[in-house]
XYZ file of C-alpha atoms in Angstrom:
166
model
C 15.519 -2.541 -12.478
C 16.464 -6.013 -13.466
C 14.854 -9.092 -11.831
C 18.192 -10.313 -10.245
C 18.884 -6.773 -8.718
C 15.113 -6.683 -7.487
C 15.483 -10.193 -5.877
C 18.953 -9.388 -4.528
C 17.568 -6.093 -2.906
C 14.486 -7.699 -1.521
C 16.638 -10.627 0.095
C 18.968 -7.915 1.635
C 16.182 -5.581 2.914
C 13.241 -7.816 3.761
C 14.929 -9.003 7.077
C 15.620 -5.369 8.045
C 12.108 -4.364 7.372
C 10.410 -7.368 9.137
C 12.702 -6.711 12.216
C 10.702 -3.493 12.558
C 7.509 -5.433 12.243
C 6.681 -3.844 8.890
C 5.824 -5.306 5.462
C 8.081 -4.657 2.435
C 5.565 -3.635 -0.198
C 7.634 -2.550 -3.177
C 11.451 -1.983 -4.165
C 11.819 0.393 -7.186
C 15.043 1.719 -8.794
C 14.525 4.624 -11.180
C 16.535 7.410 -12.686
C 16.506 11.048 -11.676
C 18.898 12.853 -13.887
C 22.350 11.378 -13.481
C 21.545 9.550 -10.259
C 19.253 6.816 -9.409
C 16.623 6.699 -6.812
C 15.965 3.674 -4.652
C 12.405 3.836 -3.327
C 11.395 1.328 -0.695
C 7.654 1.243 0.179
C 6.924 -0.249 3.642
C 3.398 -0.657 5.492
C 1.930 -2.268 8.510
C -1.569 -2.870 9.969
C -1.161 0.264 12.049
C 0.371 2.325 9.336
C 3.902 3.733 9.273
C 5.111 7.034 10.765
C 7.882 9.369 9.859
C 10.058 8.247 12.756
C 9.871 4.526 11.633
C 10.594 5.610 8.200
C 13.695 7.636 9.309
C 15.008 4.838 11.450
C 14.540 2.141 8.739
C 16.151 4.373 6.229
C 19.386 4.561 8.412
C 19.352 0.718 8.940
C 18.992 0.328 4.910
C 21.543 2.772 4.137
C 24.008 1.123 6.673
C 23.386 -2.332 4.952
C 23.685 -0.974 1.479
C 26.983 0.570 2.375
C 28.138 -2.778 3.512
C 27.390 -4.520 0.152
C 27.556 -3.655 -3.544
C 23.964 -4.235 -4.157
C 23.622 -0.745 -5.781
C 26.900 -0.712 -7.518
C 29.261 2.143 -7.518
C 27.009 4.928 -8.992
C 25.485 7.551 -6.786
C 21.905 6.969 -5.759
C 19.260 8.561 -3.387
C 17.423 6.295 -0.944
C 13.804 6.924 -0.216
C 11.755 5.046 2.437
C 8.199 5.599 2.517
C 4.745 4.335 3.086
C 2.170 3.751 0.399
C 0.198 6.734 -0.798
C -3.324 7.694 0.130
C -4.710 6.205 -2.972
C -2.735 3.130 -2.696
C -3.626 0.156 -5.124
C -5.005 -2.959 -3.378
C -3.053 -5.983 -4.714
C -2.647 -8.251 -1.697
C -5.181 -9.631 0.869
C -3.475 -7.612 3.565
C -4.009 -4.281 1.661
C -7.878 -5.037 1.720
C -7.922 -5.845 5.324
C -6.108 -2.700 6.055
C -8.675 -0.852 3.984
C -11.753 -1.820 5.944
C -13.910 1.103 6.546
C -12.459 2.986 3.498
C -13.974 3.816 0.373
C -12.580 1.983 -2.628
C -12.853 1.984 -6.421
C -13.063 -1.309 -8.139
C -12.563 -2.394 -11.757
C -14.652 -5.508 -12.090
C -14.263 -8.208 -14.745
C -18.009 -8.226 -15.613
C -19.748 -5.276 -14.013
C -17.434 -2.300 -14.924
C -16.526 0.137 -12.247
C -17.913 0.234 -8.677
C -17.234 2.567 -5.842
C -18.067 1.263 -2.420
C -16.953 1.019 1.238
C -15.150 -2.063 2.309
C -16.993 -3.575 5.388
C -15.395 -7.009 5.879
C -12.742 -9.192 4.235
C -12.501 -12.878 4.268
C -10.154 -15.160 2.226
C -12.767 -15.355 -0.800
C -13.973 -11.620 -1.121
C -15.260 -8.474 0.316
C -18.573 -7.402 1.830
C -19.210 -3.763 0.536
C -21.665 -1.000 1.299
C -22.576 0.772 -2.023
C -23.428 4.360 -1.256
C -27.223 5.331 -2.183
C -27.638 7.559 -4.857
C -30.192 10.758 -4.611
C -31.448 9.960 -1.177
C -31.608 6.156 -1.561
C -30.337 4.026 1.098
C -26.805 2.392 0.772
C -26.988 -1.155 -0.344
C -24.903 -4.215 0.616
C -22.943 -6.055 -1.992
C -20.485 -9.174 -1.975
C -17.683 -9.383 -4.435
C -15.081 -12.149 -4.840
C -11.312 -11.554 -5.278
C -11.514 -13.557 -8.542
C -13.863 -10.785 -9.930
C -11.589 -7.853 -9.312
C -9.186 -6.567 -12.054
C -8.121 -3.572 -10.138
C -8.782 -1.863 -6.845
C -7.608 1.482 -5.335
C -8.564 3.353 -2.057
C -10.435 6.551 -2.712
C -9.518 9.725 -0.861
C -12.381 11.278 1.141
C -12.337 14.786 2.182
C -15.689 15.157 3.940
C -16.167 11.869 5.802
C -16.188 11.923 9.659
C -13.645 9.450 11.245
C -14.857 6.946 13.566
C -13.986 8.913 16.756
C -16.281 11.925 15.338
C -19.133 9.478 14.565
C -19.171 7.961 18.000
C -19.136 11.420 19.527
C -21.963 12.626 17.209
């Protein structure tokens, strides 16, 4: 997708997304056979449910029908939330991931898997899981030291409600 088209679509869609109290995370236009796919990724601090995606999809579709932003060619519109293993690229992504396990690629220390405990403007306080019966350890990393970060899926972790009841 050209930068001009991307900027035009962002300018057109961001007000619709913001009106629903959501953040516009990504706009992607790709090819699927003969047709194009316009994928709009949205999120919020509380997450996004299916009804919100459907409602926003109708609003976006109506707005796109009023303009020529997608041209005359056929396209499919997808409005979705970020995946479970979303990359963490913005400060708000880290804030939303508090309590979650994440995999970090660090400038100097290689790879680290740790739970995000707190986030401030400079970096993160983490809990690094203990290995072979050892206790978890605390660690602080600065945003400047992070090359990449991604939320990790946990299949066996109790959620907060279960932990409180136990």
